[in-house]
Short mmCIF file of C-alpha atoms and ligand atoms in Angstrom, two decimals:
data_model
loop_
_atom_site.label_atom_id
_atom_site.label_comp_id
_atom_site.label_asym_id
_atom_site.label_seq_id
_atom_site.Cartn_x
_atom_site.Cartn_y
_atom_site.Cartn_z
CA UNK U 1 77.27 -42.92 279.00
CA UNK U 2 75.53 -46.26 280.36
CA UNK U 3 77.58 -49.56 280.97
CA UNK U 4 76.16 -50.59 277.31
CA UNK U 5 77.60 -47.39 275.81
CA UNK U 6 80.50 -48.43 273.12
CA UNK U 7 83.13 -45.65 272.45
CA UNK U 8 84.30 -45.47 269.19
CA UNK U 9 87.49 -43.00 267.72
CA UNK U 10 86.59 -40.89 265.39
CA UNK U 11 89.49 -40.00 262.50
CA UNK U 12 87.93 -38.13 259.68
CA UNK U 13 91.34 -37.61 257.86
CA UNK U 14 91.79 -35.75 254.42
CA UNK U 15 90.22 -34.62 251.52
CA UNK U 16 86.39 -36.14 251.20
CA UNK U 17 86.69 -38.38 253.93
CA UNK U 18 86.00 -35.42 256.51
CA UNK U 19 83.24 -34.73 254.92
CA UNK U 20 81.82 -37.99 254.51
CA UNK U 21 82.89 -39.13 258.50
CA UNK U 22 80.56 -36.04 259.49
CA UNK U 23 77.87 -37.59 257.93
CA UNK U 24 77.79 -40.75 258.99
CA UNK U 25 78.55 -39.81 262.14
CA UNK U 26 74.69 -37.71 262.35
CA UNK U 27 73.51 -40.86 261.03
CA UNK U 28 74.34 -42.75 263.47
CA UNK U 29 73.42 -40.15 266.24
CA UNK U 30 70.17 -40.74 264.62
CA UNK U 31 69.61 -44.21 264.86
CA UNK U 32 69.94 -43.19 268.65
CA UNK U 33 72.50 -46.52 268.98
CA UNK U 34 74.39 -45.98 272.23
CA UNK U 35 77.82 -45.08 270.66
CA UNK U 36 80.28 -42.24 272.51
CA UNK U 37 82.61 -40.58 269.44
CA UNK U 38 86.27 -39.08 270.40
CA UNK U 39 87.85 -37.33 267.42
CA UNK U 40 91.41 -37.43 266.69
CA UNK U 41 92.64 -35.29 263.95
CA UNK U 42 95.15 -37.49 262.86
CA UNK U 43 95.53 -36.42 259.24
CA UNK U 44 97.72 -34.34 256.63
CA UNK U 45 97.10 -31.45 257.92
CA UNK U 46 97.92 -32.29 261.29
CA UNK U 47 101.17 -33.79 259.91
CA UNK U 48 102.43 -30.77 258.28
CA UNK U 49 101.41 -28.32 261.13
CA UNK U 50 103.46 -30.76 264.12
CA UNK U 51 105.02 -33.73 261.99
CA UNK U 52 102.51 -36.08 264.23
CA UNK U 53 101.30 -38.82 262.03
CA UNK U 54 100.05 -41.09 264.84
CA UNK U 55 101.28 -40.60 268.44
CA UNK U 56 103.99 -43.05 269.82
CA UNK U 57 101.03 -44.79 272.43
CA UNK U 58 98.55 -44.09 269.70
CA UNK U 59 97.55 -47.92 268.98
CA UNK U 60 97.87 -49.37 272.55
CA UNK U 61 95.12 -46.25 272.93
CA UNK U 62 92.75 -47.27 270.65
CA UNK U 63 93.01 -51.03 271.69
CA UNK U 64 92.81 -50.34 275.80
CA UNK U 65 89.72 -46.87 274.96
CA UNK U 66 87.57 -47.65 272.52
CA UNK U 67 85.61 -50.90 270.87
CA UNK U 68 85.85 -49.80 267.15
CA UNK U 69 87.34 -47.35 265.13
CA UNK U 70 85.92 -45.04 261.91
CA UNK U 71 88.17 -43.94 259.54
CA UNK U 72 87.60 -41.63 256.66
CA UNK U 73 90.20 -41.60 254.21
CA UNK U 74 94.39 -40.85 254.00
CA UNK U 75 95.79 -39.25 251.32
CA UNK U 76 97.07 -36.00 249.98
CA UNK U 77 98.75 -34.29 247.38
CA UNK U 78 100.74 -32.20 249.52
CA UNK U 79 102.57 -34.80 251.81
CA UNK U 80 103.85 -37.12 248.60
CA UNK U 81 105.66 -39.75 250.38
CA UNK U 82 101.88 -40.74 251.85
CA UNK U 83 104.25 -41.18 255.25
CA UNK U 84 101.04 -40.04 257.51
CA UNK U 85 99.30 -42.52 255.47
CA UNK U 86 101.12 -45.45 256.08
CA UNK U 87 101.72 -44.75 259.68
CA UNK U 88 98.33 -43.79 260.43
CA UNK U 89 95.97 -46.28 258.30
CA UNK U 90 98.53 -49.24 257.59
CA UNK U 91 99.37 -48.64 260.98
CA UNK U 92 95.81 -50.03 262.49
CA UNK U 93 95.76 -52.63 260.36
CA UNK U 94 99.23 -54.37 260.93
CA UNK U 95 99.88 -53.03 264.53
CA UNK U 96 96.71 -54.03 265.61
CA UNK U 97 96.80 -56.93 263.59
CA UNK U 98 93.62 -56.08 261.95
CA UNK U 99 94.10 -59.65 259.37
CA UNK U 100 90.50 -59.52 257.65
CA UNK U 101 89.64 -56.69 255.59
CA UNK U 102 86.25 -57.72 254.90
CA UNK U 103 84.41 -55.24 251.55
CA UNK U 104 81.09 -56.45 251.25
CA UNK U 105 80.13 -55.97 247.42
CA UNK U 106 76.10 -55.51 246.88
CA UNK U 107 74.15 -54.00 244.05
CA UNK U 108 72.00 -52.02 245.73
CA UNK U 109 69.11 -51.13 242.44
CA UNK U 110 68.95 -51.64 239.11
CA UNK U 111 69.74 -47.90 237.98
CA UNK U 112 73.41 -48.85 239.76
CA UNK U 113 74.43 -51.88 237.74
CA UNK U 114 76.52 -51.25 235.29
CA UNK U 115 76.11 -54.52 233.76
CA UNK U 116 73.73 -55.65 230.99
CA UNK U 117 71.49 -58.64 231.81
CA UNK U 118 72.48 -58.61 235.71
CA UNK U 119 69.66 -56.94 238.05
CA UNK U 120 70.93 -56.04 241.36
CA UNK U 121 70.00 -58.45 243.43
CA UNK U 122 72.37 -60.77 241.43
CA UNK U 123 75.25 -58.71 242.58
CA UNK U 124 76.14 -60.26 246.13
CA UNK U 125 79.28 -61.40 247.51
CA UNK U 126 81.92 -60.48 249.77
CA UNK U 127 85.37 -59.79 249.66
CA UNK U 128 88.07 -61.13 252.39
CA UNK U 129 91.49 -59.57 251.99
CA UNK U 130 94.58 -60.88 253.81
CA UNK U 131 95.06 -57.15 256.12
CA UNK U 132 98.28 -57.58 257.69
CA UNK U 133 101.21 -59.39 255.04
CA UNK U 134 102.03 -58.96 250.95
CA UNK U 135 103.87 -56.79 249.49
CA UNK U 136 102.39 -54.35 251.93
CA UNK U 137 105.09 -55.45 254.44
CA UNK U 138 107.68 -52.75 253.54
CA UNK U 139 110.49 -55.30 253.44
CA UNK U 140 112.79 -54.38 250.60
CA UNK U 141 114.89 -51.58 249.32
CA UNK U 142 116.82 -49.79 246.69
CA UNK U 143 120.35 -50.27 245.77
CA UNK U 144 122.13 -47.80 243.31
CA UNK U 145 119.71 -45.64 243.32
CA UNK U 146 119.84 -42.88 240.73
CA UNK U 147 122.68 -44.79 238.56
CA UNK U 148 121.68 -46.78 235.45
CA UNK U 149 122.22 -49.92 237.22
CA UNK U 150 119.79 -49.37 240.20
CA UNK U 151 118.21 -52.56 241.58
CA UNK U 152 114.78 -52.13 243.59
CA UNK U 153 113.30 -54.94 245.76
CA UNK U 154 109.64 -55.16 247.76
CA UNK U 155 109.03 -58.72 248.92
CA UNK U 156 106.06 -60.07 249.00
CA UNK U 157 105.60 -61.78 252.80
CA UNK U 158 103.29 -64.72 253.19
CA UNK U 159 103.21 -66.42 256.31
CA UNK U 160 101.63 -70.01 256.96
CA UNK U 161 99.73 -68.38 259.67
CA UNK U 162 99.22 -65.23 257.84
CA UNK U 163 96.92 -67.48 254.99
CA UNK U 164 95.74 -69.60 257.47
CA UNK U 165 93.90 -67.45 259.56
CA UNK U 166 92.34 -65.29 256.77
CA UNK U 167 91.31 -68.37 254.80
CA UNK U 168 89.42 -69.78 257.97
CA UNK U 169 87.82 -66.82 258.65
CA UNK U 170 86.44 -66.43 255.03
CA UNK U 171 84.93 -70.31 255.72
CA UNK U 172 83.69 -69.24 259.18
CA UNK U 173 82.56 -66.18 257.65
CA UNK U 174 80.55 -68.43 254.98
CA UNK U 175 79.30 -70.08 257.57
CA UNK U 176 78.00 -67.24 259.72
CA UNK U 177 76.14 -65.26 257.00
CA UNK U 178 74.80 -68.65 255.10
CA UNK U 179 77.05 -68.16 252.18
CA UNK U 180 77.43 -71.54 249.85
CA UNK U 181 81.32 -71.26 248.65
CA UNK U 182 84.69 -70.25 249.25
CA UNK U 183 86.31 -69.04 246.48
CA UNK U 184 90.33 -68.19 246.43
CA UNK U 185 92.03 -65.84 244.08
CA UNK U 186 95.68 -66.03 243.48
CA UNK U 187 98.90 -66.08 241.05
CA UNK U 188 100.27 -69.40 242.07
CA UNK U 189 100.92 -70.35 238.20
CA UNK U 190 103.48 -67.66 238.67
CA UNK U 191 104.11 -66.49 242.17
CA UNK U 192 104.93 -70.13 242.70
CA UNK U 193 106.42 -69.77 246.21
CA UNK U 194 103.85 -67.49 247.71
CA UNK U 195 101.16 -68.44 246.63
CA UNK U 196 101.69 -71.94 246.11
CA UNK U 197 101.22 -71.61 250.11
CA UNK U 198 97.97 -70.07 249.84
CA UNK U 199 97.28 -73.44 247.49
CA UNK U 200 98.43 -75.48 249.75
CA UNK U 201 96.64 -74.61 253.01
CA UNK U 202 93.41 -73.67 251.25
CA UNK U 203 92.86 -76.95 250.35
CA UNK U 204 93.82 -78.31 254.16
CA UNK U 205 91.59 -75.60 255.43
CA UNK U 206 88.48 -76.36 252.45
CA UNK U 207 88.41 -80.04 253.99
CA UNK U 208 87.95 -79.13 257.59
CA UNK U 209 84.48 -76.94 256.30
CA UNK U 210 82.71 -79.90 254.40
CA UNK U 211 79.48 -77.96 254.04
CA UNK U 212 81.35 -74.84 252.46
CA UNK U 213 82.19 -75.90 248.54
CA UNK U 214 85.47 -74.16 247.82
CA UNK U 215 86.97 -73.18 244.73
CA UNK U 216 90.06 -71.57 242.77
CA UNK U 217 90.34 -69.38 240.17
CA UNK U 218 93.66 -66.98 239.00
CA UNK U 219 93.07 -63.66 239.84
CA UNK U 220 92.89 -62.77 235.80
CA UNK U 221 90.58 -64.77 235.22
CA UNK U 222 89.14 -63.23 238.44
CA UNK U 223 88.55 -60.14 236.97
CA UNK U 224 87.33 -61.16 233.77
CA UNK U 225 84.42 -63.32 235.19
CA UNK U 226 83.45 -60.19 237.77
CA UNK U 227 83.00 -58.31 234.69
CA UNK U 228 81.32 -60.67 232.70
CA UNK U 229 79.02 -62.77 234.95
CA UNK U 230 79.26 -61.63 238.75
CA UNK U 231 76.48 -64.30 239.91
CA UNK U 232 78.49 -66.88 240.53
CA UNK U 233 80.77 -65.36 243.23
CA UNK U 234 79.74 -65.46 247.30
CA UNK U 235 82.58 -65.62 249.51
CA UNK U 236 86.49 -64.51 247.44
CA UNK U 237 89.59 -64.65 250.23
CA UNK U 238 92.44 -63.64 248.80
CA UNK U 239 95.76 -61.62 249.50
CA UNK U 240 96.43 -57.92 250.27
CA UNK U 241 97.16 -56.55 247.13
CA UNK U 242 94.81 -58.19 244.90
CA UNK U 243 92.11 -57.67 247.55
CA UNK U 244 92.78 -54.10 247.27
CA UNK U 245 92.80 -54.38 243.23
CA UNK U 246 89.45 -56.26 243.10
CA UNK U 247 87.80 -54.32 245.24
CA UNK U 248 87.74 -51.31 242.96
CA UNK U 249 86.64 -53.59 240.51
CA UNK U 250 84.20 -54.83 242.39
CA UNK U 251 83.49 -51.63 243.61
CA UNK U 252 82.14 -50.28 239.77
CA UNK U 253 79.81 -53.05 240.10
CA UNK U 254 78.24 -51.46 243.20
CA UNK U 255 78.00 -47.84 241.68
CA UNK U 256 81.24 -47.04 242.26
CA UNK U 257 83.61 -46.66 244.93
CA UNK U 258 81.27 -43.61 246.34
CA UNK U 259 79.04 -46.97 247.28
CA UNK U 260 81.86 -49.58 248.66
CA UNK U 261 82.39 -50.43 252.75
CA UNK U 262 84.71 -51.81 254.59
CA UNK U 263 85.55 -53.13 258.25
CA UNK U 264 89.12 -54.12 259.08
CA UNK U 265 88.50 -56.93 261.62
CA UNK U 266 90.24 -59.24 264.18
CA UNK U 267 87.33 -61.07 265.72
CA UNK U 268 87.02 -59.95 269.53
CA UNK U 269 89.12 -57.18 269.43
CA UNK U 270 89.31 -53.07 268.72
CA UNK U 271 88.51 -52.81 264.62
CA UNK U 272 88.76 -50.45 262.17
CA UNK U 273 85.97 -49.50 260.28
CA UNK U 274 86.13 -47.28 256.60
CA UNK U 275 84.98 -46.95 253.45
CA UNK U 276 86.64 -48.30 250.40
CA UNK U 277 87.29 -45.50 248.69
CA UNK U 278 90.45 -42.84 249.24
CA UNK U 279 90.70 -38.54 249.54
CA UNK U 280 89.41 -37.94 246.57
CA UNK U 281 91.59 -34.60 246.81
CA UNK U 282 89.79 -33.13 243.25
CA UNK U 283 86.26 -33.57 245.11
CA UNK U 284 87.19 -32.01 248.54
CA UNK U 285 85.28 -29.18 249.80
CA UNK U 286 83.01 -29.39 247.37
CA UNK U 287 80.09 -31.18 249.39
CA UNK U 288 79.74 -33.42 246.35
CA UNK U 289 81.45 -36.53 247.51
CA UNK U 290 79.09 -39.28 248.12
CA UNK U 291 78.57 -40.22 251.93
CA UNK U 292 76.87 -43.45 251.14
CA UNK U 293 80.00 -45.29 251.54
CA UNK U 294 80.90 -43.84 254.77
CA UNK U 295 77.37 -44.55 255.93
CA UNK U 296 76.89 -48.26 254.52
CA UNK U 297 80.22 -48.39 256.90
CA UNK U 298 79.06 -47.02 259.47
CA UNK U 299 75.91 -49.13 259.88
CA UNK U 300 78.57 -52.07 259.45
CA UNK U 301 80.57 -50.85 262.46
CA UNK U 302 77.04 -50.93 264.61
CA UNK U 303 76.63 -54.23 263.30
CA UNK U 304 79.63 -55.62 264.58
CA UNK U 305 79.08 -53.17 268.06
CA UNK U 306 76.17 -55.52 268.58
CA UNK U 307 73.26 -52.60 267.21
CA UNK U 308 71.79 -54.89 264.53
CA UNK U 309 68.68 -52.85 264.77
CA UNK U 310 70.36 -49.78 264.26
CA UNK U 311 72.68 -51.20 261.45
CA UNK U 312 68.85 -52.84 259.25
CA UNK U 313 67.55 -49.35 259.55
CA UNK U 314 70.61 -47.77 258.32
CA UNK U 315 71.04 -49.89 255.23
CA UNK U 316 67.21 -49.92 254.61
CA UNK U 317 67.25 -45.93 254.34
CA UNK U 318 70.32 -46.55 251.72
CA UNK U 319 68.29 -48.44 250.03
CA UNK U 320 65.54 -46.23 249.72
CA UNK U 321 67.49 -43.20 249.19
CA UNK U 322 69.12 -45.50 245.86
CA UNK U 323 65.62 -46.10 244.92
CA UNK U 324 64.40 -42.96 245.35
CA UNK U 325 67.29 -40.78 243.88
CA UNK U 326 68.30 -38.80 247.04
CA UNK U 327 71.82 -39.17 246.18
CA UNK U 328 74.72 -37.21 245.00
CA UNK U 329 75.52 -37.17 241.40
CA UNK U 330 78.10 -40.13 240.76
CA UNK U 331 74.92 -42.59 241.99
CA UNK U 332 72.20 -40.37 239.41
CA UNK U 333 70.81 -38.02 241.93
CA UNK U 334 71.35 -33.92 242.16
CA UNK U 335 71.92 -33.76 246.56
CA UNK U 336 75.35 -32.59 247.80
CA UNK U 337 77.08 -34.15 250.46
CA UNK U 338 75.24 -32.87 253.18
CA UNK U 339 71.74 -33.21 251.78
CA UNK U 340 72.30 -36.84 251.24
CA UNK U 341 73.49 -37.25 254.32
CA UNK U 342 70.76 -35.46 256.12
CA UNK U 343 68.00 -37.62 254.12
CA UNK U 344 69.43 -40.53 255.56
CA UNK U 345 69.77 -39.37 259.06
CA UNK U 346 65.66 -37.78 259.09
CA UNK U 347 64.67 -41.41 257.05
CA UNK U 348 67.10 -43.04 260.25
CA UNK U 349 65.38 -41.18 263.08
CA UNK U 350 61.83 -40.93 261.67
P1 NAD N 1 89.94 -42.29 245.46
O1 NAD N 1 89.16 -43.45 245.95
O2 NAD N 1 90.18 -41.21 246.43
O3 NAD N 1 89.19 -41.66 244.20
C1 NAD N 1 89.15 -42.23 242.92
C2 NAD N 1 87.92 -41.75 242.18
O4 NAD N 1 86.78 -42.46 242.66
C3 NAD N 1 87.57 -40.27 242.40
O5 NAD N 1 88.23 -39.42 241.54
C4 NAD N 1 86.08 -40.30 242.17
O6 NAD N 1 85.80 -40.31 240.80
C5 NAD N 1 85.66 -41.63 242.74
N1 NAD N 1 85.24 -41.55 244.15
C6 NAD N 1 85.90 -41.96 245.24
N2 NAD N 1 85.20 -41.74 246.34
C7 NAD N 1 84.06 -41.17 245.96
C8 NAD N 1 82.90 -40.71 246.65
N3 NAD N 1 82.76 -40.81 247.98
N4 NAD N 1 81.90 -40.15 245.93
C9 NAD N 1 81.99 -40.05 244.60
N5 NAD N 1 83.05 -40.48 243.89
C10 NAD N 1 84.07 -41.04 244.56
O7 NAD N 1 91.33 -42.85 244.88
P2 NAD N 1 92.62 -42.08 244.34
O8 NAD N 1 92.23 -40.85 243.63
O9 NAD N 1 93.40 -43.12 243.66
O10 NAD N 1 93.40 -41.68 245.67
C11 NAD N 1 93.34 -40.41 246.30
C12 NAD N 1 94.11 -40.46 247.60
O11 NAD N 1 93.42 -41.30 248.53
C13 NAD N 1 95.52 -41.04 247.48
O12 NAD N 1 96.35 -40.34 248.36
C14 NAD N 1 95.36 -42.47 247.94
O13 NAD N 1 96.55 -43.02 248.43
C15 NAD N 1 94.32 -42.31 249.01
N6 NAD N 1 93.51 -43.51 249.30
C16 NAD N 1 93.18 -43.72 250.60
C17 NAD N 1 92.36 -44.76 250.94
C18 NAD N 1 92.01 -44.96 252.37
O14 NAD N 1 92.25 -44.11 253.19
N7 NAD N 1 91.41 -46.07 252.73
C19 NAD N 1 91.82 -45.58 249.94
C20 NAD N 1 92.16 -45.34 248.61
C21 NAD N 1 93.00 -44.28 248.29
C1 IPM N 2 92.52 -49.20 250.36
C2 IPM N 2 93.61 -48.24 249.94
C3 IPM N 2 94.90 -48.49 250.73
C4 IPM N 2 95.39 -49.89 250.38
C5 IPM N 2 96.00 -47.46 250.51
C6 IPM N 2 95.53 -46.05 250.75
C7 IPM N 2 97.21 -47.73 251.36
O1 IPM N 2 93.81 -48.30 248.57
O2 IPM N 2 92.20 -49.24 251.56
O3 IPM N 2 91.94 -49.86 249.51
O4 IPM N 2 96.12 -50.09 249.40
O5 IPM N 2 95.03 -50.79 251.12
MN1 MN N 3 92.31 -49.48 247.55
#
C-alpha cells in the first residue's frame, strides 16, 4: 500500500448485490487503480445469525479508515421490517451526512432506449437528490393502532439548510461538469409548507449562479416530460423521496435499473458509493443479475478517488460491451453475471 493508496470498505450486502460488488470489484483490480478493499459483511444474513446490523463505532470507522465506501444492495424477504436496512444503508447516508445522492442518467446505445425518436446520446442528465431529510426522517408514529380509529403520522422534514445545501451543490455541480440548467422538481402547489421552502431558496440560490438558467417544474409533470421528451433535462435537484421515485423512472430510460449508478456524496469527506438498483431477491444466485450498474459505480467511485484514468477506461469498456452485446439478458445480450463482468475486467486490463 503506497502513500497514494485509497482504502475503500467493501459491503456487498444481499441478494444480487453480492454478486454484482464481486464484479466490480475485479474490475477495478483491473484497471490496476491503487485502491485497498476491506469487506464487511454487514448484511441480512449477518443480522439474523448475531442481530448486528451495523456495529455501534461502525460510522465513526468508515469516516476515520477509509476514503469511500461501495455498497451493493439491502434488502430481504426474510428480515421484513428492512431494520438492517435502514440501519445499515440509511445509516451512511444521514449519520454521515451523506446530503447529495447524485444518479447520473445516460443512454448508453440506441438498442437501450426505450423511447421512439430519442437516440441515446439525447438521453443525458443528472439527478441530485436531497440524501439526508423527507419523509425519510423517521419522525412520526402510530396511535390506536389495530382499532378502527388508528391515526398514522410520518412527517416530512425540510430544513432551510437541508435545501440549501443540496440546491447549491446541484448549481456547483452544473458548473463543474459544464451543464446549462438547474432544474427543480417539487409539490409546492400542494405540499405548501415544505416545499414552498424549496421555492423559496431556489430562487435565492438560482440568482447567486447567473450563468446557470434555472427552472421549475411539478414533479407530475416531471414524469410526464421524462417520458415523453427527455432532451430537455441536464441538471434536476430535488427532494429524497421523489429523487428516489424518478430515478427508477429515469432509470427505464437508461436500460433499466440493471444500468443506473449512484454516489452518495458530501464533498471532502468519506462517501458512499452504489448502484441504483435494490436485492433483487427473485434474481439472486442465479449469476443473471446485471453487474453493469455496480461497475458504472464503481468507475464513479475512482472518479471521485481522483483515478480519472481508471474511471474513462471503465465506462469506455461499458460502452463497448452495450455496443457489442456482452451483456446479460435484461440489456439484450445472453452472458451471466460473471461473464459480463469478466469482459469488462479483460477489455479494462487489456
Ligand atoms: P430491485 O431494484 O431490487 O428490483 C426491481 C426489478 O428491477 C427486479 O425485479 C429486476 O427486474 C430489475 N433489476 C434490478 N436490478 C437489476 C440488475 N442488476 N439486473 C437486472 N435487472 C435488475 O427493487 P425491489 O424488487 O423493489 O426491491 C428488492 C429489495 O431491495 C427490497 O428489500 C428493497 O427495499 C431493496 N432495495 C435496496 C436498494 C439499495 O440497497 N440501494 C435499492 C432499492 C431497493
Ligand atoms: C434507493 C432505495 C432506498 C431508498 C431504499 C432501499 C431505502 O430505494 O436507494 O433508491 O428509498 O432510498
Ligand atoms: Mn430507490
Amino acid at each position: 500500500m503506497t502513500e497514494n493508496t485509497k482504502r475503500v470498505a467493501v459491503v456487498p450486502g444481499d441478494g444480487i448485490g453480492k454478486e454484482v460488488i464481486a464484479q466490480a470489484v475485479n474490475v477495478i483490480r483491473a484497471a490496476r487503480a491503487a485502491v485497498d478493499f476491506t469487506e464487511f459483511d454487514w448484511s441480512a444474513d449477518r443480522y439474523l445469525k448475531d442481530g448486528t446490523t451495523i456495529p455501534p463505532d461502525g460510522f465513526s470507522m468508515l469516516s476515520r479508515d477509509f476514503d469511500a465506501i461501495f455498497v451493493g444492495a439491502l434488502g430481504d424477504p426474510r428480515v421484513p421490517s428492512n431494520i438492517h436496512a435502514k440501519d445499515i444503508l440509511l445509516g451512511m447516508r444521514f449519520k454521515m451526512d451523506l446530503f447529495a445522492n447524485v444518479r447520473p442518467v445516460k443512454c448508453l446505445d440506441d438498442s437501450l432506449c426505450p423511447l421512439k425518436n430519442v437516440r441515446a446520446g439525447e438521453i443525458d442528465f443528472v439527478v441530485v437528490r436531497e440524501n439526508t431529510e423527507g419523509p425519510y426522517v423517521d419522525v412520526g408514529g402510530v396511535f390506536k393502532q389495530g382499532t378502527p380509529d388508528e391515526v398514522a403520522v410520518q412527517e416530512d422534514v425540510n430544513t432551510r439548510k437541508g435545501v440549501e445545501r443540496v440546491i447549491r451543490y446541484a448549481f456547483d455541480y452544473a458548473r463543474r461538469y459544464g451543464r446549462k440548467k438547474v432544474l427543480m422538481s417539487d409539490k409546492s402547489n400542494v405540499m405548501t409548507y415544505a416545499h414552498g421552502l424549496w421555492q423559496r431558496v431556489f430562487k435565492e440560490v438560482a440568482g447567486d449562479y447567473s450563468d446557470i438558467a434555472s427552472q421549475h417544474m411539478y414533479v407530475d409533470a416531471l414524469c410526464m416530460h421524462m417520458v415523453r421528451d427527455p432532451r430537455q433535462f441536464d441538471v434536476i435537484v430535488t427532494n429524497n423521496m421523489f429523487g428516489d421515485i424518478i430515478t427508477d423512472l429515469a432509470a427505464a430510460l437508461q436500460g433499466g435499473l440493471g444500468m443506473a449508478a449512484s454516489g452518495n456524496i458530501h464533498p471532502g469527506r468519506t462517501s458512499m458509493f452504489e448502484p441504483v438498483h435494490g436485492s433483487a431477491p427473485p434474481f439472486a444466485g442465479k449469476n443473471i443479475a446485471n453487474p453493469f450498474g455496480a461497475i458504472l459505480t464503481a468507475a464513479t467511485m475512482l472518479e471521485y478517488l481522483g483515478f480519472e484514468a481508471a474511471a474513462a477506461k471503465i465506462n469506455a469498456a461499458v460502452v463497448e460491451a452495450v455496443r457489442q452485446k456482452k451483456t446479460t439478458q435484461d440489456v439484450g445480450g445472453d452472458l451471466g453475471t460473471r461473464e459480463a463482468g469478466q469482459w469488462i475486467a479483460e477489455r479494462v486490463a487489456g
